[in-house]
PDB file of C-alpha atoms in Angstrom:
ATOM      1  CA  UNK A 545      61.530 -12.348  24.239  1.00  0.00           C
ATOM      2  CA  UNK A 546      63.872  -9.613  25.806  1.00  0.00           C
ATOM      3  CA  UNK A 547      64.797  -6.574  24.342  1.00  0.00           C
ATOM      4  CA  UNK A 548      67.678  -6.958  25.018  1.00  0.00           C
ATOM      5  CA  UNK A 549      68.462 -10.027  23.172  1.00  0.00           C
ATOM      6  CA  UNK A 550      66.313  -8.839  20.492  1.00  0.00           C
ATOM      7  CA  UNK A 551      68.743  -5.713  20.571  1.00  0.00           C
ATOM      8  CA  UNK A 552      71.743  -7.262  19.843  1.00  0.00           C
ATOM      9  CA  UNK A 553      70.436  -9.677  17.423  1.00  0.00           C
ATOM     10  CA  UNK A 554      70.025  -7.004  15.431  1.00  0.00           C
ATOM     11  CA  UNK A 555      73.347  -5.499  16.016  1.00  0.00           C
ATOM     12  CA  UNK A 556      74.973  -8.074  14.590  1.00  0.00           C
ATOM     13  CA  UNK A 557      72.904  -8.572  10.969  1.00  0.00           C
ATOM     14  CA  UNK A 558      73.440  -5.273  10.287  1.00  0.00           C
ATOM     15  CA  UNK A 559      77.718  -6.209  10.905  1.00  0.00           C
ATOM     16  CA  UNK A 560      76.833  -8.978   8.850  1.00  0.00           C
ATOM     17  CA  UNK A 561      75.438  -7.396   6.014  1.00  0.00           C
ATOM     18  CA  UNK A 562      78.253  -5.227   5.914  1.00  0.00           C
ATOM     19  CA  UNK A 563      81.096  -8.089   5.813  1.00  0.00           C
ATOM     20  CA  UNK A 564      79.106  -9.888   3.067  1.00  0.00           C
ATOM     21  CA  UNK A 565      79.511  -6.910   0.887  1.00  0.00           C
ATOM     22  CA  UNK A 566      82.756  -6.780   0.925  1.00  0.00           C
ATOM     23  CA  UNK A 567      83.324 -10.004  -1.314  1.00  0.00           C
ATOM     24  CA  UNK A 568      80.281  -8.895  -3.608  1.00  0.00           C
ATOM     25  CA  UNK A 569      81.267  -5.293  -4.651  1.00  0.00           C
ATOM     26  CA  UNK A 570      84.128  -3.382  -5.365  1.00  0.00           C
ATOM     27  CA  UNK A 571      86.050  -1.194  -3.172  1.00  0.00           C
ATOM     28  CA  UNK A 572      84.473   2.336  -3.197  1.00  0.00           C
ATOM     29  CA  UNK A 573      80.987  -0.155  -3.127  1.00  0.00           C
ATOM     30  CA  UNK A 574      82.423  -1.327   0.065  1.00  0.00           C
ATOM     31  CA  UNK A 575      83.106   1.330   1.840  1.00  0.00           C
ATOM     32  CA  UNK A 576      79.619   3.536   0.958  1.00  0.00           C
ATOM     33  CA  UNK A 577      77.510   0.238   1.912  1.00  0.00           C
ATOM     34  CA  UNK A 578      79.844  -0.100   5.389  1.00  0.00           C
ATOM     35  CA  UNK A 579      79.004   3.741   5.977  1.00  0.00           C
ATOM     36  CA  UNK A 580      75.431   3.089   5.264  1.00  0.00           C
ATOM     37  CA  UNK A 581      75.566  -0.268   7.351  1.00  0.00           C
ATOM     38  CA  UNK A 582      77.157   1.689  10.334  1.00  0.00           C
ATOM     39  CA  UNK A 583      74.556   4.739  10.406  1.00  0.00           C
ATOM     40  CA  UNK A 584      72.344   2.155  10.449  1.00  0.00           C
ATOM     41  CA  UNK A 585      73.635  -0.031  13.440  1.00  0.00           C
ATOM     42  CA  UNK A 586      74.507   3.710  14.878  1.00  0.00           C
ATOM     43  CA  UNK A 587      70.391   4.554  14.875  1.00  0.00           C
ATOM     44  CA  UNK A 588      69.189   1.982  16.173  1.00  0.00           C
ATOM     45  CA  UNK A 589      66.827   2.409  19.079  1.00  0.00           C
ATOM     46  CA  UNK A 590      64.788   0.138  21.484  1.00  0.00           C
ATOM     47  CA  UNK A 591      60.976   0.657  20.988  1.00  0.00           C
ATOM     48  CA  UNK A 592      60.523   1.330  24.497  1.00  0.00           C
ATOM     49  CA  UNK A 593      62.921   4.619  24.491  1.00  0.00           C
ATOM     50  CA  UNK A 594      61.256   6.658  21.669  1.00  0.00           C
ATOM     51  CA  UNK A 595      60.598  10.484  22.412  1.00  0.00           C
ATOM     52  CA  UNK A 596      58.092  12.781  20.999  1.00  0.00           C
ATOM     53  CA  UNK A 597      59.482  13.965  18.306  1.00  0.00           C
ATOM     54  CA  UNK A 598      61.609  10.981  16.789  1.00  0.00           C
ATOM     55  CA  UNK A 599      61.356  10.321  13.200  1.00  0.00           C
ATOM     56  CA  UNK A 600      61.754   6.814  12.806  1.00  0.00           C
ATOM     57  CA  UNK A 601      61.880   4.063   9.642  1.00  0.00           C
ATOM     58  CA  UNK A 602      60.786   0.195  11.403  1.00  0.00           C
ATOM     59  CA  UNK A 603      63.527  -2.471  10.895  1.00  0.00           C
ATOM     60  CA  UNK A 604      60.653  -5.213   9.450  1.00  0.00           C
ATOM     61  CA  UNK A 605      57.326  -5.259   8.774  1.00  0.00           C
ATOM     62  CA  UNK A 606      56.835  -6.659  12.157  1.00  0.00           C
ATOM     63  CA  UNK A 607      53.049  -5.821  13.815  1.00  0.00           C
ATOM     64  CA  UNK A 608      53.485  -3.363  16.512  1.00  0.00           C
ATOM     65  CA  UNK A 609      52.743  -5.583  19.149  1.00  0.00           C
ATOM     66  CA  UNK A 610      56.095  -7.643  17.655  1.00  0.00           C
ATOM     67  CA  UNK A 611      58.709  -4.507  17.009  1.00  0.00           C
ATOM     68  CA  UNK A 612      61.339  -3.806  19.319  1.00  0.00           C
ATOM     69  CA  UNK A 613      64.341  -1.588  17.362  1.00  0.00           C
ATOM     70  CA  UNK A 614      63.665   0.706  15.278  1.00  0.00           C
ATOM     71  CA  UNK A 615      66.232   3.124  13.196  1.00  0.00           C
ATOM     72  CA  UNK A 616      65.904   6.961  14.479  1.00  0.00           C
ATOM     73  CA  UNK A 617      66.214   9.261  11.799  1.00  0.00           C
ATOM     74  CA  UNK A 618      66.822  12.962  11.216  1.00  0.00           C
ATOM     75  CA  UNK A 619      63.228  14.709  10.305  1.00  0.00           C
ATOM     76  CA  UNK A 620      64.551  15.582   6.869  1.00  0.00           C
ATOM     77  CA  UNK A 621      65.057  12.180   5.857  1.00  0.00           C
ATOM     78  CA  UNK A 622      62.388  10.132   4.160  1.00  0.00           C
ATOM     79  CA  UNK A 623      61.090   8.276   7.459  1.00  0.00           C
ATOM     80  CA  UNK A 624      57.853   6.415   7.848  1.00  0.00           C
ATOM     81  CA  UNK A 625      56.604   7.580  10.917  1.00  0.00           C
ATOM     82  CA  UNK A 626      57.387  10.327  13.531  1.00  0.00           C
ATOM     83  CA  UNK A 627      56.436   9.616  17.473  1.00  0.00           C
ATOM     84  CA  UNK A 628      54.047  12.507  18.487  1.00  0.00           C
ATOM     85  CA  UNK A 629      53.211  11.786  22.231  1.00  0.00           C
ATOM     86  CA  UNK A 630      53.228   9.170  24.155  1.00  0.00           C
ATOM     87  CA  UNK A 631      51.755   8.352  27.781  1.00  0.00           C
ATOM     88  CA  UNK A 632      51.728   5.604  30.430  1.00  0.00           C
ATOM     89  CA  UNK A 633      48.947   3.050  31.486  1.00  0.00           C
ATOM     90  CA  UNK A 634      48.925   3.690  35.138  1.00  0.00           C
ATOM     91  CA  UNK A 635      45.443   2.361  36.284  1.00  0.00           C
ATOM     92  CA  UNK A 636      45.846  -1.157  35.321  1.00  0.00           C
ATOM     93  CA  UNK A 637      47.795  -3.896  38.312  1.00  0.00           C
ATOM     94  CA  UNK A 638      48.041  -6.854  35.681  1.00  0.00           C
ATOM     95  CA  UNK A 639      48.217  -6.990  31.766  1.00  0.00           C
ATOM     96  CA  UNK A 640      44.557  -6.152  30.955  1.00  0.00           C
ATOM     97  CA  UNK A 641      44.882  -7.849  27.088  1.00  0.00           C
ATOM     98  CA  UNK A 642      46.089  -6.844  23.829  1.00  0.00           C
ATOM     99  CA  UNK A 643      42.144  -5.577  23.011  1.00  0.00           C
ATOM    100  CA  UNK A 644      42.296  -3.782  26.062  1.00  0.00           C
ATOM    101  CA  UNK A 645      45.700  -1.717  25.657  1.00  0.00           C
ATOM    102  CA  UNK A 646      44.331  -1.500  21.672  1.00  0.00           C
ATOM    103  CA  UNK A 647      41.240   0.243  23.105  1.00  0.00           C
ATOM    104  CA  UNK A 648      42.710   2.685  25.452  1.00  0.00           C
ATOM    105  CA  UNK A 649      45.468   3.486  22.537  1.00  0.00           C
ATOM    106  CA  UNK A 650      42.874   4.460  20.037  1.00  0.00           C
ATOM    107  CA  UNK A 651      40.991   6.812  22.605  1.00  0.00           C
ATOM    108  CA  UNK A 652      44.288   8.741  23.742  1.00  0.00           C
ATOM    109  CA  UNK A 653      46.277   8.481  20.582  1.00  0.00           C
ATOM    110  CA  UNK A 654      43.665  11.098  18.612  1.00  0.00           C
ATOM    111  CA  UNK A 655      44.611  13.267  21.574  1.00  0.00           C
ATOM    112  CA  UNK A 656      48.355  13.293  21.933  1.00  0.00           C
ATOM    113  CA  UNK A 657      48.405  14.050  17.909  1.00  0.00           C
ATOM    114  CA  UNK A 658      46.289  16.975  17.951  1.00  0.00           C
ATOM    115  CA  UNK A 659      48.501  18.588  20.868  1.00  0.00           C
ATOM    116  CA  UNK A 660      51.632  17.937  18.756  1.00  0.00           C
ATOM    117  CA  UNK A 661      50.035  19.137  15.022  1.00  0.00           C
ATOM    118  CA  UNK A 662      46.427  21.054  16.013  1.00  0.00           C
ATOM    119  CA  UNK A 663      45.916  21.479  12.306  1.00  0.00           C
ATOM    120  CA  UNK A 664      44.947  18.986  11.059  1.00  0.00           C
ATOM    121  CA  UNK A 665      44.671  20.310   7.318  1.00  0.00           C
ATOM    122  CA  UNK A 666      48.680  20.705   7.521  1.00  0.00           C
ATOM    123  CA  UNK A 667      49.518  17.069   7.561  1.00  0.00           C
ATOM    124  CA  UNK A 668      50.201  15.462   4.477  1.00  0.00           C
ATOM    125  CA  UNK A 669      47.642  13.147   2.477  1.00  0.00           C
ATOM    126  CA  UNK A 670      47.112   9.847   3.653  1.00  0.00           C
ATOM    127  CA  UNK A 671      48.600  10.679   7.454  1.00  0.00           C
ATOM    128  CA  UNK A 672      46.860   7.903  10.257  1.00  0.00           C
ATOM    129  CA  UNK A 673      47.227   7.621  13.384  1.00  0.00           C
ATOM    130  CA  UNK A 674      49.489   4.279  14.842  1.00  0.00           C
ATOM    131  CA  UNK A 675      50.898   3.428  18.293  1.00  0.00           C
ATOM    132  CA  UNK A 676      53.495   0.879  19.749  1.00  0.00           C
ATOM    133  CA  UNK A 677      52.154  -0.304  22.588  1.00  0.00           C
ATOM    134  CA  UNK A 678      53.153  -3.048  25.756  1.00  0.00           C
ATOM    135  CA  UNK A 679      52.447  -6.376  25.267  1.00  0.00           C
ATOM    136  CA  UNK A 680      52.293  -9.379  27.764  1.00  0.00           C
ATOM    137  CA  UNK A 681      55.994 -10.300  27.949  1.00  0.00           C
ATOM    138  CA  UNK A 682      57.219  -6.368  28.311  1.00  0.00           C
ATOM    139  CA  UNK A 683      54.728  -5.614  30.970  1.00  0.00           C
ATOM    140  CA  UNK A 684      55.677  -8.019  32.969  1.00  0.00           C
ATOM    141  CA  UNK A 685      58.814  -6.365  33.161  1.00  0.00           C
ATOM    142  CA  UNK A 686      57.280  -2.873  33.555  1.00  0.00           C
ATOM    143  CA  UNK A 687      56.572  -1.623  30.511  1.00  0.00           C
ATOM    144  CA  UNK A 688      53.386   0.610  30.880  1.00  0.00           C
ATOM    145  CA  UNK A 689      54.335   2.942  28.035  1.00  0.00           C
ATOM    146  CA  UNK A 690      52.305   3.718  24.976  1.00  0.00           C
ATOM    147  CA  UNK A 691      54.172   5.985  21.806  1.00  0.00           C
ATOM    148  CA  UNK A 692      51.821   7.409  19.580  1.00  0.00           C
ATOM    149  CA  UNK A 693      52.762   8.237  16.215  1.00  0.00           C
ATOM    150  CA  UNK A 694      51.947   9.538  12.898  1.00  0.00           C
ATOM    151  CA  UNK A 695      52.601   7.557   9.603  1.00  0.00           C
ATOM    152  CA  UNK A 696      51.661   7.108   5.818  1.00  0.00           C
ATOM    153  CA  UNK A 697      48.676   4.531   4.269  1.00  0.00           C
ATOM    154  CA  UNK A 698      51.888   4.398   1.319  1.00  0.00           C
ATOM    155  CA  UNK A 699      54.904   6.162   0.534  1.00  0.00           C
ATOM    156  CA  UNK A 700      57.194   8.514   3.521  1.00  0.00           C
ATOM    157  CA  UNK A 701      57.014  11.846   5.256  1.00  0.00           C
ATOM    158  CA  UNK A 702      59.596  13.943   5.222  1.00  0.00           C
ATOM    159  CA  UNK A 703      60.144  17.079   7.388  1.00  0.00           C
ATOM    160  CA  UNK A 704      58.365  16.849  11.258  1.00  0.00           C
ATOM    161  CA  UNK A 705      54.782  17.444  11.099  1.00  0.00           C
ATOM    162  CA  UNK A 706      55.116  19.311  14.644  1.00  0.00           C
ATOM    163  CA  UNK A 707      53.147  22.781  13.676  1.00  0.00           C
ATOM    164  CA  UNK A 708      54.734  26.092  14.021  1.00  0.00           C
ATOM    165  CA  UNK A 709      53.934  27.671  17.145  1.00  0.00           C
ATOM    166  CA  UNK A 710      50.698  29.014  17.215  1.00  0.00           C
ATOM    167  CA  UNK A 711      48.884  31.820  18.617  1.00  0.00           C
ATOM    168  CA  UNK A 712      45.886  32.424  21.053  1.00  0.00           C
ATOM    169  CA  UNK A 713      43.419  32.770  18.178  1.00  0.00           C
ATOM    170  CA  UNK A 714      44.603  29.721  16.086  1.00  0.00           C
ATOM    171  CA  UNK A 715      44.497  27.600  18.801  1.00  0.00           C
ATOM    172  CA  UNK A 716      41.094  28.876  20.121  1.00  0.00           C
ATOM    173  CA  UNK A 717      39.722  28.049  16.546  1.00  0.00           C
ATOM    174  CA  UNK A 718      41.226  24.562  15.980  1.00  0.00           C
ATOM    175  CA  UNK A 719      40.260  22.798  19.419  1.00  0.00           C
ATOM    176  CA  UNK A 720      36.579  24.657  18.871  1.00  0.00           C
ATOM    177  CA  UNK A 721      36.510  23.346  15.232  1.00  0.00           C
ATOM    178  CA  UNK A 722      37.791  20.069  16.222  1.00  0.00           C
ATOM    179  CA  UNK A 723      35.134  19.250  18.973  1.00  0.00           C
ATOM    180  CA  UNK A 724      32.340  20.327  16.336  1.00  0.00           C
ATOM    181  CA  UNK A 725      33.818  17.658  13.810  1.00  0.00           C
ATOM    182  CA  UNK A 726      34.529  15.294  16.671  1.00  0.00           C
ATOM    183  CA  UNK A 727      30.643  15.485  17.988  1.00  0.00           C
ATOM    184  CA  UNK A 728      29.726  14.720  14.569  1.00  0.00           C
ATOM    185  CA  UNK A 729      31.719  11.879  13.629  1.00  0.00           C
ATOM    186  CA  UNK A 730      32.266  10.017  17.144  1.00  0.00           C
ATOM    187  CA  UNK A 731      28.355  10.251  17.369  1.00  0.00           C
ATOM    188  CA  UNK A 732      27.436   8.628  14.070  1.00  0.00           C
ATOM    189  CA  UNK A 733      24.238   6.067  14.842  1.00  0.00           C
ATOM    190  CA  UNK A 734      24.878   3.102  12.151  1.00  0.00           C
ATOM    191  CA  UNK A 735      21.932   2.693  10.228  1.00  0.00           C
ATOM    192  CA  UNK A 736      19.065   5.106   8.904  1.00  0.00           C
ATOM    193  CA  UNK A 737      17.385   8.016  10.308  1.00  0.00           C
ATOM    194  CA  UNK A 738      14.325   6.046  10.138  1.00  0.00           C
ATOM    195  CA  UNK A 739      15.946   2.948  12.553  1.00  0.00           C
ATOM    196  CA  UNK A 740      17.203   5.111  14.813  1.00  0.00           C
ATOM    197  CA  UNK A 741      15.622   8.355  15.367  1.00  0.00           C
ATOM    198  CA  UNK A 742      16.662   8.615  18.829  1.00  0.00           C
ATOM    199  CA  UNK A 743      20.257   8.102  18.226  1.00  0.00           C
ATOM    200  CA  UNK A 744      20.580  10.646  15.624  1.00  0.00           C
ATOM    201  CA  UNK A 745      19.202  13.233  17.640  1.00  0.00           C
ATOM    202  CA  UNK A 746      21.756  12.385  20.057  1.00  0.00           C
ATOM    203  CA  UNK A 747      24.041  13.103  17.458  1.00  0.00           C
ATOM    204  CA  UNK A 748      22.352  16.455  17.041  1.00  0.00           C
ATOM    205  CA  UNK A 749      22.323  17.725  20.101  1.00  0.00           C
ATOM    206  CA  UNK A 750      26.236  16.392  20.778  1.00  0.00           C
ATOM    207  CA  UNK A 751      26.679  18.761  17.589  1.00  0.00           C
ATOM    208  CA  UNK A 752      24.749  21.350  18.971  1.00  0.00           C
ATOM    209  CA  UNK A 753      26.732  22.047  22.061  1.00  0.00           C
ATOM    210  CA  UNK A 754      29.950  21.962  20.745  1.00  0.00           C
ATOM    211  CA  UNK A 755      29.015  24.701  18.067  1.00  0.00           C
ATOM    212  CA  UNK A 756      27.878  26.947  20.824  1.00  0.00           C
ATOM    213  CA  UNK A 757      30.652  26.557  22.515  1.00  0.00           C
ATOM    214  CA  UNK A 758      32.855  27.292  18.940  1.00  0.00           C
ATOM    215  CA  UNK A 759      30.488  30.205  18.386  1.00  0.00           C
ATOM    216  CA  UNK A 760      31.414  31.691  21.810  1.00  0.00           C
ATOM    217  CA  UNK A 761      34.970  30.934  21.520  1.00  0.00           C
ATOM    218  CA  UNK A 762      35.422  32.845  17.698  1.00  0.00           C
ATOM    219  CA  UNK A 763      33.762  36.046  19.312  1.00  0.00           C
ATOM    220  CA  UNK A 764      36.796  36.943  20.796  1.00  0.00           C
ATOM    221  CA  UNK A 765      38.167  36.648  17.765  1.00  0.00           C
ATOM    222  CA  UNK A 766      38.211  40.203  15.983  1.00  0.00           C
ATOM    223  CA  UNK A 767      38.990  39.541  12.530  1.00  0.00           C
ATOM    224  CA  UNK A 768      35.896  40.122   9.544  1.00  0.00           C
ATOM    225  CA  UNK A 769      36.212  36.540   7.945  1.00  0.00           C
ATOM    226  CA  UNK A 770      36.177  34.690  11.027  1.00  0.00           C
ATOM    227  CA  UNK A 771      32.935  37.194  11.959  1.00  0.00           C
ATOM    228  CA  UNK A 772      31.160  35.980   9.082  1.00  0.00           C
ATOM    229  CA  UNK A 773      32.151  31.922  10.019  1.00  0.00           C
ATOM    230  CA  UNK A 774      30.818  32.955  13.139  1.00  0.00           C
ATOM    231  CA  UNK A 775      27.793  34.200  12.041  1.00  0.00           C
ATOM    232  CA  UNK A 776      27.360  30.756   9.864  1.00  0.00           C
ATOM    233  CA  UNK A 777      27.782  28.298  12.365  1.00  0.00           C
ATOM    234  CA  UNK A 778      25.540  30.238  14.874  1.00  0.00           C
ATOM    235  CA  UNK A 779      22.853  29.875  12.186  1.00  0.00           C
ATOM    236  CA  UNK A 780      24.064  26.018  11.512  1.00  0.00           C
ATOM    237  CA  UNK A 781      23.707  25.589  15.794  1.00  0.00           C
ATOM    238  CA  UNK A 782      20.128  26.124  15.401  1.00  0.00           C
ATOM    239  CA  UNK A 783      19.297  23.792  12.786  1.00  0.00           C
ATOM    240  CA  UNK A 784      21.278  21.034  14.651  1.00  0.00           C
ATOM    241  CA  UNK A 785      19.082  22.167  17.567  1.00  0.00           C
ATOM    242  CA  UNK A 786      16.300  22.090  15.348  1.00  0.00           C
ATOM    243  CA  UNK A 787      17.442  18.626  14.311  1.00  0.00           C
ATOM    244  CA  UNK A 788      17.415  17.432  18.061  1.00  0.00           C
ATOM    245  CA  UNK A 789      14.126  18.421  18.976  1.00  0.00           C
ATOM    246  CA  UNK A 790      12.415  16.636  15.832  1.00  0.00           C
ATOM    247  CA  UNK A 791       9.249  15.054  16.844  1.00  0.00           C
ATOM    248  CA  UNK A 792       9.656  12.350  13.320  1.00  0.00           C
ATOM    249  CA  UNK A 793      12.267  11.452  10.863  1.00  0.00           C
ATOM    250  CA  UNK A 794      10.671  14.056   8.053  1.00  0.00           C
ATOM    251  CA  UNK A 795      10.989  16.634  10.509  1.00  0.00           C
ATOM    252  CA  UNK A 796      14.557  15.845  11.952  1.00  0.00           C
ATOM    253  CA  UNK A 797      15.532  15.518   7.985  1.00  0.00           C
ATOM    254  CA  UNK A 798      14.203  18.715   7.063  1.00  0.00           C
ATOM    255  CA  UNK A 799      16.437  20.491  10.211  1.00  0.00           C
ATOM    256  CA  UNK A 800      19.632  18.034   8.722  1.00  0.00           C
ATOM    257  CA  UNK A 801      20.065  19.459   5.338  1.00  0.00           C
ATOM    258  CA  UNK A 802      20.607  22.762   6.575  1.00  0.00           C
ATOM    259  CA  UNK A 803      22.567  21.835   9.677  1.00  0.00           C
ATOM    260  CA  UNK A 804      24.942  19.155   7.741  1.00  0.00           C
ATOM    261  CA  UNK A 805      25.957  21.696   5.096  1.00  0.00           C
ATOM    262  CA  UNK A 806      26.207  24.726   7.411  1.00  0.00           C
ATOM    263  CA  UNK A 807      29.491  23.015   8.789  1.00  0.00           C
ATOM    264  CA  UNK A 808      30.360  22.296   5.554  1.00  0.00           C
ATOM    265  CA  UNK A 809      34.787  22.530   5.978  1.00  0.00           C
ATOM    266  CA  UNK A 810      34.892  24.715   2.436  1.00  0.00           C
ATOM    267  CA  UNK A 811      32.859  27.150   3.749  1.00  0.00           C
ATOM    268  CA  UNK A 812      35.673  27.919   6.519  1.00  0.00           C
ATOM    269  CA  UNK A 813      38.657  28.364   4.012  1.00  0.00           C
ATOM    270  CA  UNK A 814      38.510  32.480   4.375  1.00  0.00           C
ATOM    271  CA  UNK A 815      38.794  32.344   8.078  1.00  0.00           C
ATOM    272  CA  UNK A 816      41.281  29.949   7.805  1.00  0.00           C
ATOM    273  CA  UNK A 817      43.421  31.744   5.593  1.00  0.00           C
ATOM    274  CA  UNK A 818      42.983  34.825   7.503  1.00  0.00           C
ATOM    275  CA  UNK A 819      44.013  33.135  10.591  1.00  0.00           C
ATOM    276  CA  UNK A 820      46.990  31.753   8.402  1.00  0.00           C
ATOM    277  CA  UNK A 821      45.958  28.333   9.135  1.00  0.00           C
ATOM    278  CA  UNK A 822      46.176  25.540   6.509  1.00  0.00           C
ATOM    279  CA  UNK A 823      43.217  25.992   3.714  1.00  0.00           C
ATOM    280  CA  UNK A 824      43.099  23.142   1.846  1.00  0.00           C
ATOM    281  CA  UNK A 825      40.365  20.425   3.193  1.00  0.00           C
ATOM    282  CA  UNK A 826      41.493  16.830   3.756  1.00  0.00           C
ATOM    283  CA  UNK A 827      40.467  15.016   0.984  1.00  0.00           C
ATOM    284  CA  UNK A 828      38.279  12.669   3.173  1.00  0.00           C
ATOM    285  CA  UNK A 829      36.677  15.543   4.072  1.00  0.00           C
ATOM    286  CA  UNK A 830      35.600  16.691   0.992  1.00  0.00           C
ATOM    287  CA  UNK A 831      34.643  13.862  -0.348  1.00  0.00           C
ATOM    288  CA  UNK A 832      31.611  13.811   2.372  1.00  0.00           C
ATOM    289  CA  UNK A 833      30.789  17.017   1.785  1.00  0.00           C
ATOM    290  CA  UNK A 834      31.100  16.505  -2.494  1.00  0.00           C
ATOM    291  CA  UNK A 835      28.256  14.107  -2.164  1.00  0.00           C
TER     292      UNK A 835
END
């Protein structure tokens, strides 16, 4: 399927919908629903052009692999979704699948998000990742691009979820907070402690390093509530280290308790606030730390 044609198809049942209106409604009717019909037809963008930045509403409920125009919209509209990086598959000759692109989407995705909102605590509930990616028929024409966006499980964002420019400190905090939270989750073994020993020490140690490297990065950091974070997670870094060495399961679980709860996301509210960074924890968050 060209864009193209897929363009212009849906050109003309958005004219459509407009002239049938006219015979079903009276006259000031008419003319709002042809304004409404014509900002409509007048947003309308191919897929494959979206920018960072773009707010966006879909035209369908089409997958992603099956969209092709969608209707840009000003931020302060209700939209559904706002583009927040995109990049190109460059490595690949020939289409490498729909699992394939899928994969390398939901590795680089994360990434481009957190460069366009670092805080994560500012976006709104129930904000997820989503990308439109190439599929067979528009790579063969040369489409190599991937758009990552931002969107809502239910309901519609308003306002961009860009963050306000940040400074040296706030940035140094979030990417060091982020790697701790990203060695911990992206590490997870699947089953118990006791089925996997080895693999949860992995996780440790993955921990481990990137709260050293956190710890070293808030000492440049001069301000007394991020001191006393500091202070925490260098304690926390040792019983993760603790937690890595662990000869058995009673020993590695004994290291865990205090290692789990010394990252614990409430206990970094006061730094946050004094670094004027978002304070309220994701509610996914807290519920894993609630239990």
């Amino acid at each position: 399927m060209s864009l193209g044609a897929t363009s212009r198809s849906l050109r003309g049942i958005s004219v459509v919908v407009a002239l049938l209106a006219i015979g079903a409604a009276g006259c000031a009717d008419v003319v709002d629903s042809a304004k409404d019909g014509a900002k409509k037809v007048a947003r309308q963008r191919s897929v494959f052009s979206l920018s960072t930045g773009d707010c966006y509403n879909p035209n369908s409920k089409a997958a992603a692999s099956e969209e092709f125009a969608i209707e840009v919209v000003p931020c302060k509209e209700p939209h559904e979704g706002q583009v927040v990086g995109e990049f190109t598959i460059d490595d690949e000759k020939s289409f490498p699948g729909a699992d394939a692109v899928a994969v390398i989407a939901d590795e680089r995705c994360p990434a481009e998000a957190q460069k366009f909102a670092p805080d994560t605590w500012a976006l709104p509930t129930g904000a997820e990742v989503f990308y439109y990616h190439p599929t067979k028929e528009s790579w063969a024409t040369g489409d190599r691009s991937v758009s990552c966006a931002y969107t809502k499980e239910s309901g519609k964002l308003t306002g961009s979820l860009k963050n306000a420019p940040l400074d040296a400190d706030q940035l140094a905090y979030l990417k060091g907070s982020t790697a701790v939270y990203d060695a911990l989750w992206e590490n997870q073994p699947e089953g118990e402690v006791e089925d996997d020993l080895p693999g949860y020490k992995a996780q440790a140690k993955a921990v481990a390093a990137a709260l050293d490297t956190h710890v070293q990065a808030l000492r440049n950091i001069e301000q007394p509530e991020t001191g006393k974070l500091r202070a925490q997670l260098e304690k926390a870094a040792g019983e993760w280290k603790k937690a890595a060495s662990a000869g058995d399961s009673d020993t590695f679980y004994l290291a865990y308790d205090g290692a789990f709860t010394g990252i614990d996301p409430n206990k970094s509210i006061a730094a946050r606030k004094e670094l004027k960074l978002a304070t309220t924890v994701p509610a996914d968050e807290a519920e894993v730390w609630a239990g």
